[in-house]
Structures are given as structure tokens and as C-alpha cells.
Amino acid sequence: MPTPSFLARLLLPALQIKIAPVARFGLILLVVAAVALLRAAFITDILPYLFFIPIILLSALVFGRNSGIVATLAAAVAAGCSMSPTGNPLSLSVAQWSAQGLFVLVNLGIGFLAAELSRSLVLLENLAEGRREAIHRLAAATAKHTRLASIVEQSQEFIGYADLEGRVQFVNESGKRLVGVADPRLTVVEDYFTEADRWRISAEILPAVHAHGAWTGEVEFRHFATGALIPVRYNVFSLRDGDADGAVVGYGTVTTDLRSQKLATAQREMLTRELAHRMKNTLSIVQAIVSQSLRASGSVAQARDVIAARLTALSRAQDILTATSWTQADIHDVVQAAIAPHRDEGARFVADGPHIDLDAQRALGLSLALHELATNAAKYGALSTAAGCVRMIWSLDEKIFRFEWIEQGGPEVHVPESRGFGSRLLERIVAAYFDGSGVLQFGQEGVRFVLEGELVSHPSSAEEA
């Protein structure tokens, strides 16, 4: 925008000054009289009109046309007094009267022009101020529009709008990616819905928008390329021309993708069912341990110790499973956790076998079996002597799993007269977990337990790595 001239910068502040007409005219007369006295006292040999012209010009510029007229007439009177031999402004010669008339006419014209110039300056300043305000408002509106456009484009929501006939006019980038559409302007609102939900547009959604201004509910969009169903929370509202009272010109939507939420809900429900199932299984194992231990124990104290030891073994196995979210456990971890209470400074245990992932049920069963075997070995078998040791060997041939517990260096072993819960646990319960068989043998060199069954899991990722 051009910079105002020096004259404009000087006059514009003066033009803002408001003075009453009487005071304004009095000030003009006072200035004219002062100039006349100054001329009469010091500068008598210069034309009488010369010093009054600036006063007339400034009066018209600053105070307007009427002030210019007053200044012109006052200056003519003062000039007449200086020209008259008697000091009477009416006692002038014909030539002097002609000069007076010409002076008045010329300065009235100058005053009129100066007043118009003043008015034009004010008008131009008002126009410039209006232009500055308009530019400021436009800049603010543009910045607001840019921010809103940026929000719409960066939003992860599906944002779009359509006209009253349902022709889509705009969809943001997130919306395009959600439904796989390249040019939304070639589509209508119904194209985004599945066949099952299209009837709701005219029967339910639009009537609610017309009645209440908006509608929100869950529907299914379809993917234009794959046809996949996309659960969404569809929020649609009326668009009005101008303010809230304007005519409805279309429909807008801010729609949320619910796939992650639906997946999380399904996973939560699955985990709840799985947790309930596992709790039932665990409680069944605990019930069997408690009832069989009580039945086989000679006293309450003995039963308490046996039950506590077996439940501790069960707890250790569950700790391993918890670390993998109850999905699987490496057989090495199960074995090491089960024999941990019986380790001493010597190499009493030898474990040899590949890394194999066991599911939760088989991991619990093997842990209980190892606990029973290790406890009996510590009381009566190889671990009850300083020279005794235990070898554990396992293998996986396709789906056939084989595990062997072999005691060596212990005392002479005798076949028990009766089989207790421990034997039934090894040969029946644990074997059932593996869909196979469990054989407990009492040889001269020591106890030997062989477990065979099916294993649906694959070798552990630790071994593959």
C-alpha cells in the first residue's frame, strides 16, 4: 500500500481535531488580525494580500469551506485597512476595489479547492482504513480456513459432505483410504453402505437428520475395491447456508472406523472365555490333587505337606505360562522350574532334548509329573543318596513326543505293594494330557518313567533361531 505524503501525514491528525464553529471562527479572526498587525509594524512595503493567502488556505484545509470564507473576508478587510489612506476599508479607489474583488474571488476559489482537498483526504483515509480492515479480516479468514482444512486433511476420521441429492462433493484422505475410493465426486451416499444398511438411509437416518439436525449410529461401510465390510460409527448432520438459521444445503459426516474397537472387544470376550475355561481346568486339577492326596495320606499334617508341595509345582508351571500369556511354554523352562527345588551343588540332573513349545495343558501336566518323580526320588530314589542322579531325555518325531525319566545310582528299588495318587497321576492323568500313555517302571537300577503321546505344537522358535 502507498505511503501517505508529508502533507497528508501533517493534515490528517489536524483534521481529526473537533472545534466548535464559534471558537473556530474566532481563532481565524485572531490569526488574521495578528498577521495584519505584524505586516503593518514590520513589512509595509510588500503587497497587502500576500501574507493572508496561507491563512486562508490552512483555514479551508483544516476547518472546511465556511472557515475559508471567513478567513478570506477577514483578510480582505485587513488588507483594505492597510491600503486606505484613512484606515477605513471602505475608502478605497476604484483600482483598489477591483483588487479587493479579485482577491476575494481568487481566495474563495482557493478555499473551496482546499476544503475539497481536505474532504478527499479524509475520504481516502477512511477508504484506506476500510481496506486495511478488510485485508486483516481476509487474512484472518484465510488463516482460519487453512487451519480447518489442515485439521480435516490430517484427521484420522472419515470426513465428507454431500449435496441434498446425495451426490458426494468431498471426502478427506483418511476417508478415501478407509473405503478405497479414488474420486468421491463420482459417487453417491448410498454407494458407501452395504446392501443390508442402505434402506436405513431413507427410512431412518435422513428423517432423523431433518427432524433433529443430526443422527449417530453404527452401520457398515463397504470397501470399494475389496467389498470388505467396515464397521463404523456414522455421524451425519445437516449443513446450512450461513448461520444456524440458514437453509439446508447438504449433509456432512464425521465417521469413525470401529474395526480396532470391534477387534479389541472380540479379543476381550475371547480372553474372558479362555480365562474361565482355564480357571475351570485349574480348579479341576486342584480338586483332584486335594482329594487324592487326602485319600492317600496317613494324617492331616502329611496331607497338608503333600498338597502344598503339589500346588507349588502347579504354581511354578503357571508362572511359566503367564510369561507367555498362557499360549505355550518351552519344555526346557518347564523342566528347569520343576527340578529347581531339588538342585544342590552337584550335577544331579541331566536334561537332554530339543527346544519344544508345549501348550498350556501339556505344560501343566508335565510339570506335575516331574514334581511327583522328583519328590519320590528325593525321598526314596536316586536323589536320596549322594551318588544318585537323574537323566531326562525327550524327543519329537513329527507329532510323536517321547519323554523319559531315568534314575541311576540310587538305593535298590522295590515294586510298591499299592499304587497311590502319584502313580495314577503319572500313568493316567498326565498321559491323558498328551493323548498317549505313561509307564512307570521299577527296575533294579532305579525308577524309570516313559511318557509317549501326540504333540501338535512345533519345535520352539528358540531352537529354530
mmCIF file with all atom_site columns, C-alpha atoms in Angstrom, residues 42-191:
data_model
loop_
_atom_site.group_PDB
_atom_site.id
_atom_site.type_symbol
_atom_site.label_atom_id
_atom_site.label_alt_id
_atom_site.label_comp_id
_atom_site.label_asym_id
_atom_site.label_entity_id
_atom_site.label_seq_id
_atom_site.pdbx_PDB_ins_code
_atom_site.Cartn_x
_atom_site.Cartn_y
_atom_site.Cartn_z
_atom_site.occupancy
_atom_site.B_iso_or_equiv
_atom_site.pdbx_formal_charge
_atom_site.auth_seq_id
_atom_site.auth_comp_id
_atom_site.auth_asym_id
_atom_site.auth_atom_id
_atom_site.pdbx_PDB_model_num
ATOM 1   C CA . PHE A 1 42  ? 7.457   45.432  10.162 1.00 0.00 ? 42  PHE A CA 1
ATOM 2   C CA . ILE A 1 43  ? 6.728   44.698  6.489  1.00 0.00 ? 43  ILE A CA 1
ATOM 3   C CA . THR A 1 44  ? 4.896   47.633  4.927  1.00 0.00 ? 44  THR A CA 1
ATOM 4   C CA . ASP A 1 45  ? 6.422   47.549  1.506  1.00 0.00 ? 45  ASP A CA 1
ATOM 5   C CA . ILE A 1 46  ? 5.063   44.133  0.391  1.00 0.00 ? 46  ILE A CA 1
ATOM 6   C CA . LEU A 1 47  ? 1.681   43.562  -1.241 1.00 0.00 ? 47  LEU A CA 1
ATOM 7   C CA . PRO A 1 48  ? -1.053  43.675  1.406  1.00 0.00 ? 48  PRO A CA 1
ATOM 8   C CA . TYR A 1 49  ? -2.617  40.374  0.352  1.00 0.00 ? 49  TYR A CA 1
ATOM 9   C CA . LEU A 1 50  ? 0.456   38.130  0.307  1.00 0.00 ? 50  LEU A CA 1
ATOM 10  C CA . PHE A 1 51  ? 0.577   37.133  3.988  1.00 0.00 ? 51  PHE A CA 1
ATOM 11  C CA . PHE A 1 52  ? -3.138  36.317  4.183  1.00 0.00 ? 52  PHE A CA 1
ATOM 12  C CA . ILE A 1 53  ? -3.177  33.632  1.470  1.00 0.00 ? 53  ILE A CA 1
ATOM 13  C CA . PRO A 1 54  ? -1.546  30.887  3.651  1.00 0.00 ? 54  PRO A CA 1
ATOM 14  C CA . ILE A 1 55  ? -4.007  31.680  6.457  1.00 0.00 ? 55  ILE A CA 1
ATOM 15  C CA . ILE A 1 56  ? -6.957  31.278  4.057  1.00 0.00 ? 56  ILE A CA 1
ATOM 16  C CA . LEU A 1 57  ? -5.529  28.052  2.639  1.00 0.00 ? 57  LEU A CA 1
ATOM 17  C CA . LEU A 1 58  ? -4.877  26.479  6.056  1.00 0.00 ? 58  LEU A CA 1
ATOM 18  C CA . SER A 1 59  ? -8.279  27.568  7.393  1.00 0.00 ? 59  SER A CA 1
ATOM 19  C CA . ALA A 1 60  ? -10.052 25.909  4.465  1.00 0.00 ? 60  ALA A CA 1
ATOM 20  C CA . LEU A 1 61  ? -7.891  22.777  4.669  1.00 0.00 ? 61  LEU A CA 1
ATOM 21  C CA . VAL A 1 62  ? -8.204  22.261  8.398  1.00 0.00 ? 62  VAL A CA 1
ATOM 22  C CA . PHE A 1 63  ? -11.667 23.619  9.206  1.00 0.00 ? 63  PHE A CA 1
ATOM 23  C CA . GLY A 1 64  ? -13.542 23.433  5.913  1.00 0.00 ? 64  GLY A CA 1
ATOM 24  C CA . ARG A 1 65  ? -15.245 25.707  3.354  1.00 0.00 ? 65  ARG A CA 1
ATOM 25  C CA . ASN A 1 66  ? -17.014 28.070  5.768  1.00 0.00 ? 66  ASN A CA 1
ATOM 26  C CA . SER A 1 67  ? -13.808 28.717  7.650  1.00 0.00 ? 67  SER A CA 1
ATOM 27  C CA . GLY A 1 68  ? -12.107 29.517  4.324  1.00 0.00 ? 68  GLY A CA 1
ATOM 28  C CA . ILE A 1 69  ? -14.853 32.071  3.526  1.00 0.00 ? 69  ILE A CA 1
ATOM 29  C CA . VAL A 1 70  ? -14.476 33.727  6.954  1.00 0.00 ? 70  VAL A CA 1
ATOM 30  C CA . ALA A 1 71  ? -10.694 33.855  6.570  1.00 0.00 ? 71  ALA A CA 1
ATOM 31  C CA . THR A 1 72  ? -11.000 35.357  3.051  1.00 0.00 ? 72  THR A CA 1
ATOM 32  C CA . LEU A 1 73  ? -13.426 38.118  4.116  1.00 0.00 ? 73  LEU A CA 1
ATOM 33  C CA . ALA A 1 74  ? -11.399 38.917  7.258  1.00 0.00 ? 74  ALA A CA 1
ATOM 34  C CA . ALA A 1 75  ? -8.216  39.119  5.187  1.00 0.00 ? 75  ALA A CA 1
ATOM 35  C CA . ALA A 1 76  ? -9.931  41.435  2.658  1.00 0.00 ? 76  ALA A CA 1
ATOM 36  C CA . VAL A 1 77  ? -10.991 43.789  5.458  1.00 0.00 ? 77  VAL A CA 1
ATOM 37  C CA . ALA A 1 78  ? -7.498  43.773  6.979  1.00 0.00 ? 78  ALA A CA 1
ATOM 38  C CA . ALA A 1 79  ? -5.921  44.413  3.555  1.00 0.00 ? 79  ALA A CA 1
ATOM 39  C CA . GLY A 1 80  ? -8.411  47.232  2.893  1.00 0.00 ? 80  GLY A CA 1
ATOM 40  C CA . CYS A 1 81  ? -7.479  48.926  6.149  1.00 0.00 ? 81  CYS A CA 1
ATOM 41  C CA . SER A 1 82  ? -3.790  48.787  5.230  1.00 0.00 ? 82  SER A CA 1
ATOM 42  C CA . MET A 1 83  ? -4.432  50.229  1.740  1.00 0.00 ? 83  MET A CA 1
ATOM 43  C CA . SER A 1 84  ? -6.814  53.083  2.730  1.00 0.00 ? 84  SER A CA 1
ATOM 44  C CA . PRO A 1 85  ? -5.142  56.434  3.498  1.00 0.00 ? 85  PRO A CA 1
ATOM 45  C CA . THR A 1 86  ? -7.639  56.946  6.312  1.00 0.00 ? 86  THR A CA 1
ATOM 46  C CA . GLY A 1 87  ? -7.540  53.371  7.604  1.00 0.00 ? 87  GLY A CA 1
ATOM 47  C CA . ASN A 1 88  ? -11.167 52.885  6.556  1.00 0.00 ? 88  ASN A CA 1
ATOM 48  C CA . PRO A 1 89  ? -11.519 49.692  4.473  1.00 0.00 ? 89  PRO A CA 1
ATOM 49  C CA . LEU A 1 90  ? -14.448 51.285  2.616  1.00 0.00 ? 90  LEU A CA 1
ATOM 50  C CA . SER A 1 91  ? -12.475 54.350  1.465  1.00 0.00 ? 91  SER A CA 1
ATOM 51  C CA . LEU A 1 92  ? -10.739 52.766  -1.478 1.00 0.00 ? 92  LEU A CA 1
ATOM 52  C CA . SER A 1 93  ? -10.087 53.776  -5.029 1.00 0.00 ? 93  SER A CA 1
ATOM 53  C CA . VAL A 1 94  ? -11.653 52.017  -7.992 1.00 0.00 ? 94  VAL A CA 1
ATOM 54  C CA . ALA A 1 95  ? -8.420  50.140  -8.648 1.00 0.00 ? 95  ALA A CA 1
ATOM 55  C CA . GLN A 1 96  ? -8.227  49.099  -5.017 1.00 0.00 ? 96  GLN A CA 1
ATOM 56  C CA . TRP A 1 97  ? -11.846 47.927  -5.062 1.00 0.00 ? 97  TRP A CA 1
ATOM 57  C CA . SER A 1 98  ? -11.073 45.894  -8.177 1.00 0.00 ? 98  SER A CA 1
ATOM 58  C CA . ALA A 1 99  ? -8.080  44.352  -6.437 1.00 0.00 ? 99  ALA A CA 1
ATOM 59  C CA . GLN A 1 100 ? -10.223 43.596  -3.410 1.00 0.00 ? 100 GLN A CA 1
ATOM 60  C CA . GLY A 1 101 ? -12.850 41.895  -5.541 1.00 0.00 ? 101 GLY A CA 1
ATOM 61  C CA . LEU A 1 102 ? -10.267 39.882  -7.433 1.00 0.00 ? 102 LEU A CA 1
ATOM 62  C CA . PHE A 1 103 ? -8.609  38.897  -4.127 1.00 0.00 ? 103 PHE A CA 1
ATOM 63  C CA . VAL A 1 104 ? -11.889 37.716  -2.651 1.00 0.00 ? 104 VAL A CA 1
ATOM 64  C CA . LEU A 1 105 ? -12.884 35.711  -5.741 1.00 0.00 ? 105 LEU A CA 1
ATOM 65  C CA . VAL A 1 106 ? -9.487  34.053  -6.137 1.00 0.00 ? 106 VAL A CA 1
ATOM 66  C CA . ASN A 1 107 ? -9.162  33.143  -2.468 1.00 0.00 ? 107 ASN A CA 1
ATOM 67  C CA . LEU A 1 108 ? -12.732 31.903  -2.255 1.00 0.00 ? 108 LEU A CA 1
ATOM 68  C CA . GLY A 1 109 ? -11.810 29.549  -5.096 1.00 0.00 ? 109 GLY A CA 1
ATOM 69  C CA . ILE A 1 110 ? -8.627  28.562  -3.302 1.00 0.00 ? 110 ILE A CA 1
ATOM 70  C CA . GLY A 1 111 ? -10.600 27.974  -0.133 1.00 0.00 ? 111 GLY A CA 1
ATOM 71  C CA . PHE A 1 112 ? -13.173 25.849  -1.935 1.00 0.00 ? 112 PHE A CA 1
ATOM 72  C CA . LEU A 1 113 ? -10.420 23.764  -3.536 1.00 0.00 ? 113 LEU A CA 1
ATOM 73  C CA . ALA A 1 114 ? -8.600  23.390  -0.229 1.00 0.00 ? 114 ALA A CA 1
ATOM 74  C CA . ALA A 1 115 ? -11.826 22.322  1.522  1.00 0.00 ? 115 ALA A CA 1
ATOM 75  C CA . GLU A 1 116 ? -12.482 19.728  -1.191 1.00 0.00 ? 116 GLU A CA 1
ATOM 76  C CA . LEU A 1 117 ? -8.907  18.543  -0.905 1.00 0.00 ? 117 LEU A CA 1
ATOM 77  C CA . SER A 1 118 ? -9.373  18.176  2.837  1.00 0.00 ? 118 SER A CA 1
ATOM 78  C CA . ARG A 1 119 ? -12.607 16.248  2.356  1.00 0.00 ? 119 ARG A CA 1
ATOM 79  C CA . SER A 1 120 ? -10.894 13.991  -0.211 1.00 0.00 ? 120 SER A CA 1
ATOM 80  C CA . LEU A 1 121 ? -8.046  13.292  2.165  1.00 0.00 ? 121 LEU A CA 1
ATOM 81  C CA . VAL A 1 122 ? -10.490 12.256  4.876  1.00 0.00 ? 122 VAL A CA 1
ATOM 82  C CA . LEU A 1 123 ? -12.406 10.115  2.397  1.00 0.00 ? 123 LEU A CA 1
ATOM 83  C CA . LEU A 1 124 ? -9.238  8.449   1.146  1.00 0.00 ? 124 LEU A CA 1
ATOM 84  C CA . GLU A 1 125 ? -8.073  7.796   4.684  1.00 0.00 ? 125 GLU A CA 1
ATOM 85  C CA . ASN A 1 126 ? -11.423 6.200   5.509  1.00 0.00 ? 126 ASN A CA 1
ATOM 86  C CA . LEU A 1 127 ? -11.170 4.090   2.379  1.00 0.00 ? 127 LEU A CA 1
ATOM 87  C CA . ALA A 1 128 ? -7.618  3.089   3.282  1.00 0.00 ? 128 ALA A CA 1
ATOM 88  C CA . GLU A 1 129 ? -8.666  2.193   6.808  1.00 0.00 ? 129 GLU A CA 1
ATOM 89  C CA . GLY A 1 130 ? -11.542 0.143   5.445  1.00 0.00 ? 130 GLY A CA 1
ATOM 90  C CA . ARG A 1 131 ? -9.153  -1.558  3.068  1.00 0.00 ? 131 ARG A CA 1
ATOM 91  C CA . ARG A 1 132 ? -6.758  -2.354  5.903  1.00 0.00 ? 132 ARG A CA 1
ATOM 92  C CA . GLU A 1 133 ? -9.578  -3.802  7.985  1.00 0.00 ? 133 GLU A CA 1
ATOM 93  C CA . ALA A 1 134 ? -10.834 -5.818  5.008  1.00 0.00 ? 134 ALA A CA 1
ATOM 94  C CA . ILE A 1 135 ? -7.334  -7.203  4.363  1.00 0.00 ? 135 ILE A CA 1
ATOM 95  C CA . HIS A 1 136 ? -6.975  -8.072  8.051  1.00 0.00 ? 136 HIS A CA 1
ATOM 96  C CA . ARG A 1 137 ? -10.347 -9.839  8.073  1.00 0.00 ? 137 ARG A CA 1
ATOM 97  C CA . LEU A 1 138 ? -9.487  -11.657 4.852  1.00 0.00 ? 138 LEU A CA 1
ATOM 98  C CA . ALA A 1 139 ? -6.130  -12.756 6.272  1.00 0.00 ? 139 ALA A CA 1
ATOM 99  C CA . ALA A 1 140 ? -7.813  -13.972 9.458  1.00 0.00 ? 140 ALA A CA 1
ATOM 100 C CA . ALA A 1 141 ? -10.490 -15.817 7.484  1.00 0.00 ? 141 ALA A CA 1
ATOM 101 C CA . THR A 1 142 ? -7.854  -17.338 5.201  1.00 0.00 ? 142 THR A CA 1
ATOM 102 C CA . ALA A 1 143 ? -5.778  -18.481 8.175  1.00 0.00 ? 143 ALA A CA 1
ATOM 103 C CA . LYS A 1 144 ? -8.869  -19.966 9.809  1.00 0.00 ? 144 LYS A CA 1
ATOM 104 C CA . HIS A 1 145 ? -9.828  -21.713 6.588  1.00 0.00 ? 145 HIS A CA 1
ATOM 105 C CA . THR A 1 146 ? -6.280  -23.053 6.219  1.00 0.00 ? 146 THR A CA 1
ATOM 106 C CA . ARG A 1 147 ? -6.288  -24.377 9.785  1.00 0.00 ? 147 ARG A CA 1
ATOM 107 C CA . LEU A 1 148 ? -9.666  -26.009 9.328  1.00 0.00 ? 148 LEU A CA 1
ATOM 108 C CA . ALA A 1 149 ? -8.580  -27.532 6.012  1.00 0.00 ? 149 ALA A CA 1
ATOM 109 C CA . SER A 1 150 ? -5.413  -28.851 7.670  1.00 0.00 ? 150 SER A CA 1
ATOM 110 C CA . ILE A 1 151 ? -7.433  -30.357 10.527 1.00 0.00 ? 151 ILE A CA 1
ATOM 111 C CA . VAL A 1 152 ? -9.798  -32.047 8.082  1.00 0.00 ? 152 VAL A CA 1
ATOM 112 C CA . GLU A 1 153 ? -6.988  -33.469 5.964  1.00 0.00 ? 153 GLU A CA 1
ATOM 113 C CA . GLN A 1 154 ? -4.894  -34.642 8.925  1.00 0.00 ? 154 GLN A CA 1
ATOM 114 C CA . SER A 1 155 ? -7.811  -36.140 10.833 1.00 0.00 ? 155 SER A CA 1
ATOM 115 C CA . GLN A 1 156 ? -7.968  -39.928 11.081 1.00 0.00 ? 156 GLN A CA 1
ATOM 116 C CA . GLU A 1 157 ? -11.751 -39.752 10.859 1.00 0.00 ? 157 GLU A CA 1
ATOM 117 C CA . PHE A 1 158 ? -13.790 -40.123 7.678  1.00 0.00 ? 158 PHE A CA 1
ATOM 118 C CA . ILE A 1 159 ? -14.909 -36.528 6.921  1.00 0.00 ? 159 ILE A CA 1
ATOM 119 C CA . GLY A 1 160 ? -17.035 -35.580 3.938  1.00 0.00 ? 160 GLY A CA 1
ATOM 120 C CA . TYR A 1 161 ? -20.171 -33.880 2.695  1.00 0.00 ? 161 TYR A CA 1
ATOM 121 C CA . ALA A 1 162 ? -22.810 -34.345 0.013  1.00 0.00 ? 162 ALA A CA 1
ATOM 122 C CA . ASP A 1 163 ? -25.498 -32.185 -1.553 1.00 0.00 ? 163 ASP A CA 1
ATOM 123 C CA . LEU A 1 164 ? -29.217 -32.609 -0.930 1.00 0.00 ? 164 LEU A CA 1
ATOM 124 C CA . GLU A 1 165 ? -29.481 -35.129 -3.784 1.00 0.00 ? 165 GLU A CA 1
ATOM 125 C CA . GLY A 1 166 ? -26.865 -37.330 -2.115 1.00 0.00 ? 166 GLY A CA 1
ATOM 126 C CA . ARG A 1 167 ? -24.065 -36.597 -4.573 1.00 0.00 ? 167 ARG A CA 1
ATOM 127 C CA . VAL A 1 168 ? -20.773 -36.675 -2.684 1.00 0.00 ? 168 VAL A CA 1
ATOM 128 C CA . GLN A 1 169 ? -18.816 -33.427 -3.005 1.00 0.00 ? 169 GLN A CA 1
ATOM 129 C CA . PHE A 1 170 ? -15.812 -34.085 -0.779 1.00 0.00 ? 170 PHE A CA 1
ATOM 130 C CA . VAL A 1 171 ? -14.101 -36.840 1.242  1.00 0.00 ? 171 VAL A CA 1
ATOM 131 C CA . ASN A 1 172 ? -10.802 -36.315 3.063  1.00 0.00 ? 172 ASN A CA 1
ATOM 132 C CA . GLU A 1 173 ? -7.755  -38.527 2.536  1.00 0.00 ? 173 GLU A CA 1
ATOM 133 C CA . SER A 1 174 ? -8.434  -40.715 5.583  1.00 0.00 ? 174 SER A CA 1
ATOM 134 C CA . GLY A 1 175 ? -11.947 -41.354 4.308  1.00 0.00 ? 175 GLY A CA 1
ATOM 135 C CA . LYS A 1 176 ? -10.664 -42.276 0.847  1.00 0.00 ? 176 LYS A CA 1
ATOM 136 C CA . ARG A 1 177 ? -8.220  -44.773 2.331  1.00 0.00 ? 177 ARG A CA 1
ATOM 137 C CA . LEU A 1 178 ? -10.871 -46.253 4.602  1.00 0.00 ? 178 LEU A CA 1
ATOM 138 C CA . VAL A 1 179 ? -13.247 -47.203 1.774  1.00 0.00 ? 179 VAL A CA 1
ATOM 139 C CA . GLY A 1 180 ? -10.753 -47.395 -1.098 1.00 0.00 ? 180 GLY A CA 1
ATOM 140 C CA . VAL A 1 181 ? -12.356 -44.740 -3.317 1.00 0.00 ? 181 VAL A CA 1
ATOM 141 C CA . ALA A 1 182 ? -10.277 -42.713 -5.772 1.00 0.00 ? 182 ALA A CA 1
ATOM 142 C CA . ASP A 1 183 ? -12.674 -39.903 -6.796 1.00 0.00 ? 183 ASP A CA 1
ATOM 143 C CA . PRO A 1 184 ? -15.543 -39.418 -4.322 1.00 0.00 ? 184 PRO A CA 1
ATOM 144 C CA . ARG A 1 185 ? -17.235 -36.892 -6.627 1.00 0.00 ? 185 ARG A CA 1
ATOM 145 C CA . LEU A 1 186 ? -18.286 -39.785 -8.864 1.00 0.00 ? 186 LEU A CA 1
ATOM 146 C CA . THR A 1 187 ? -20.182 -41.454 -6.016 1.00 0.00 ? 187 THR A CA 1
ATOM 147 C CA . VAL A 1 188 ? -23.411 -41.006 -4.072 1.00 0.00 ? 188 VAL A CA 1
ATOM 148 C CA . VAL A 1 189 ? -24.015 -41.592 -0.381 1.00 0.00 ? 189 VAL A CA 1
ATOM 149 C CA . GLU A 1 190 ? -25.681 -44.984 -0.926 1.00 0.00 ? 190 GLU A CA 1
ATOM 150 C CA . ASP A 1 191 ? -22.528 -46.337 -2.594 1.00 0.00 ? 191 ASP A CA 1
#
